Amino acid sequence: MGKRQKPEELEVGSGLVLVDKPAGWTSHDVVGKIRKLAGTRKVGHAGTLDPMATGVLVVGINRATRLLTHIVGVDKTYTATVRLGESTTTDDAEGEVLSTRFANAVTTERIAEAVAALTGEIQQVPSTVSAIKVDGRRAYDRARSGEDVELDSRPVTVHRFDVLDTRRVDGGKLVDIDIEVRVSSGTYVRALARDLGEALETGGHLTALRRTAVGPYSIDQTLTLEQLGEDFGYIGLAEAAAQLFPARQISAEEAEHLRHGRRITASAQSEVTYPAPLLQDAPAKPDIKDTPTPAVLKSRREGLTAAFDPAGELIALLRDIPAKPGASSSPDAAKAAVAGPKAMQAKPELVFAQAD
């Protein structure tokens, strides 16, 4: 994982900490713990996990917190257990049981049909105890204060919805289904459990949830809080950016221009190195068949490129935009601005290195 030191010896830099969040902890609790271990207040996370959930929580420290906004929107993978036969107030095991309906008549064929209907691009109504804001207040705050909360449906994508195992519980009255899903950002697995139960006319809720991947980061890369307390490991800022974005090597002179917020020549006109899973999208490697990671695909959609100086330091995230005569830019980029109406320049969207 790189940059591993004992906390008392740590001279903390900037990077991403991949935590295997334990059950019973909020994401805010984990951030507080990392602040203590890293000795810095500049800590944030890239996507909340419910207290009952475990698994991958991406935490940024120091300058790497500026990468988190580009990680929040990536696809995520979960394993979970859905219990058919009971509906709860929160769509998971932490809520009160609202209704009980026998699930003994549910067949594997019906489960497969209902799962298929919830796969792909669907409309989903989030759980009433979600963190979505309604008139400035979180939905869960309103629900817990006794208000009737009605949320609008919204489009989400369930890329994969696999049934791993099915077990009959309580003499067959209840059915537990182990599933694995890969979903777009904003998808609630609790809502999938609820909707699966309603489709099967039994009701349903989530009894276990574990996030196994966030974009390119998998559960195999995580460390527990206990392990971090003994040996604080994190992915350095430059390495993290290289995993998330196409990389462009720039000269020392270009790096200096970027440090001062100036535009440089367009990345499309330079040699760019793509993370391995993205090679099929690289113009020079059209024959590669590897599937791009969701995080890298998102960075492609955003049009962002990570710029690294000759020493390997991450200088800035760049975006190619139409050239603007008179904009603050390097001499080469200024020449490009008068080359024609289709000329492009690379604008520093986010500068990590400070100007001298």
Short mmCIF file of N, CA, C and O in Angstrom, two decimals, residues 7 9 26 39-40 47 57-58 75 87 103 119 131 148 168 171 181 189 209 224 245 257 260 276 296 335:
data_model
loop_
_atom_site.label_atom_id
_atom_site.label_comp_id
_atom_site.label_asym_id
_atom_site.label_seq_id
_atom_site.Cartn_x
_atom_site.Cartn_y
_atom_site.Cartn_z
N PRO A 7 2.54 5.09 13.85
CA PRO A 7 1.99 6.43 14.10
C PRO A 7 2.96 7.36 14.82
O PRO A 7 3.04 8.54 14.49
N GLU A 9 6.05 7.51 14.60
CA GLU A 9 7.15 7.90 13.72
C GLU A 9 6.65 8.66 12.50
O GLU A 9 7.42 9.06 11.64
N THR A 26 -19.91 4.93 12.66
CA THR A 26 -20.33 5.81 11.57
C THR A 26 -19.10 6.20 10.76
O THR A 26 -17.96 6.08 11.24
N GLY A 39 -2.65 12.65 12.91
CA GLY A 39 -2.23 13.92 13.50
C GLY A 39 -2.54 15.11 12.62
O GLY A 39 -1.78 16.07 12.57
N THR A 40 -3.68 15.07 11.92
CA THR A 40 -4.08 16.18 11.06
C THR A 40 -5.58 16.35 11.10
O THR A 40 -6.33 15.36 11.24
N GLY A 47 -17.86 9.08 0.59
CA GLY A 47 -19.09 8.30 0.50
C GLY A 47 -19.41 7.58 1.79
O GLY A 47 -18.67 6.71 2.25
N LEU A 57 -14.10 2.07 3.01
CA LEU A 57 -14.36 3.48 3.19
C LEU A 57 -13.08 4.21 2.79
O LEU A 57 -12.02 4.00 3.39
N VAL A 58 -13.18 5.04 1.74
CA VAL A 58 -12.02 5.77 1.24
C VAL A 58 -11.91 7.08 2.01
O VAL A 58 -12.82 7.91 1.97
N ASP A 75 -18.80 4.07 -9.30
CA ASP A 75 -19.60 2.89 -8.99
C ASP A 75 -19.05 2.19 -7.75
O ASP A 75 -17.87 2.30 -7.43
N SER A 87 -40.89 -6.48 6.46
CA SER A 87 -40.59 -5.10 6.08
C SER A 87 -40.29 -4.32 7.34
O SER A 87 -40.91 -4.56 8.39
N ALA A 103 -42.97 -16.03 3.32
CA ALA A 103 -42.22 -16.11 2.06
C ALA A 103 -42.02 -17.55 1.61
O ALA A 103 -41.22 -17.82 0.71
N THR A 119 -32.43 -4.92 -12.43
CA THR A 119 -31.10 -4.79 -13.00
C THR A 119 -31.12 -3.86 -14.20
O THR A 119 -32.08 -3.85 -14.96
N ALA A 131 -29.72 9.99 3.61
CA ALA A 131 -29.11 11.28 3.93
C ALA A 131 -29.52 12.38 2.96
O ALA A 131 -29.00 13.50 3.02
N ASP A 148 -43.83 12.54 8.09
CA ASP A 148 -44.02 11.67 6.93
C ASP A 148 -43.11 12.19 5.81
O ASP A 148 -43.28 13.32 5.35
N ARG A 168 -33.74 -20.90 3.57
CA ARG A 168 -35.04 -20.76 4.23
C ARG A 168 -34.85 -20.74 5.74
O ARG A 168 -34.08 -21.51 6.29
N GLY A 171 -38.45 -22.27 9.65
CA GLY A 171 -39.34 -23.25 9.06
C GLY A 171 -39.80 -22.91 7.65
O GLY A 171 -40.82 -23.44 7.20
N VAL A 181 -23.93 -6.94 -5.68
CA VAL A 181 -24.38 -5.94 -6.66
C VAL A 181 -23.26 -4.95 -6.95
O VAL A 181 -22.46 -4.64 -6.07
N VAL A 189 -28.76 0.16 -1.52
CA VAL A 189 -28.95 -1.29 -1.50
C VAL A 189 -30.13 -1.64 -0.60
O VAL A 189 -30.86 -2.60 -0.85
N LEU A 209 -24.67 -5.84 5.19
CA LEU A 209 -24.18 -5.08 4.05
C LEU A 209 -22.68 -4.88 4.19
O LEU A 209 -22.21 -4.42 5.24
N THR A 224 -7.73 -2.51 8.67
CA THR A 224 -8.66 -2.25 9.77
C THR A 224 -8.11 -1.11 10.61
O THR A 224 -6.94 -0.73 10.51
N PHE A 245 -6.81 8.91 -12.76
CA PHE A 245 -6.85 9.75 -13.95
C PHE A 245 -5.76 9.35 -14.94
O PHE A 245 -4.71 8.84 -14.55
N HIS A 257 4.42 27.03 -14.51
CA HIS A 257 3.26 27.78 -15.01
C HIS A 257 1.98 27.31 -14.30
O HIS A 257 1.16 28.14 -13.90
N HIS A 260 1.29 28.59 -10.85
CA HIS A 260 0.79 29.96 -10.83
C HIS A 260 -0.58 30.07 -11.51
O HIS A 260 -1.06 31.19 -11.77
N ALA A 276 -3.83 1.04 -16.37
CA ALA A 276 -3.94 -0.22 -17.11
C ALA A 276 -5.37 -0.60 -17.51
O ALA A 276 -5.61 -0.99 -18.66
N VAL A 296 -12.02 5.44 -13.42
CA VAL A 296 -11.28 5.98 -14.56
C VAL A 296 -12.24 6.42 -15.65
O VAL A 296 -12.05 7.44 -16.30
N LYS A 335 0.56 30.75 -27.97
CA LYS A 335 0.64 30.59 -29.42
C LYS A 335 -0.54 29.76 -29.93
O LYS A 335 -1.11 30.04 -30.98
#
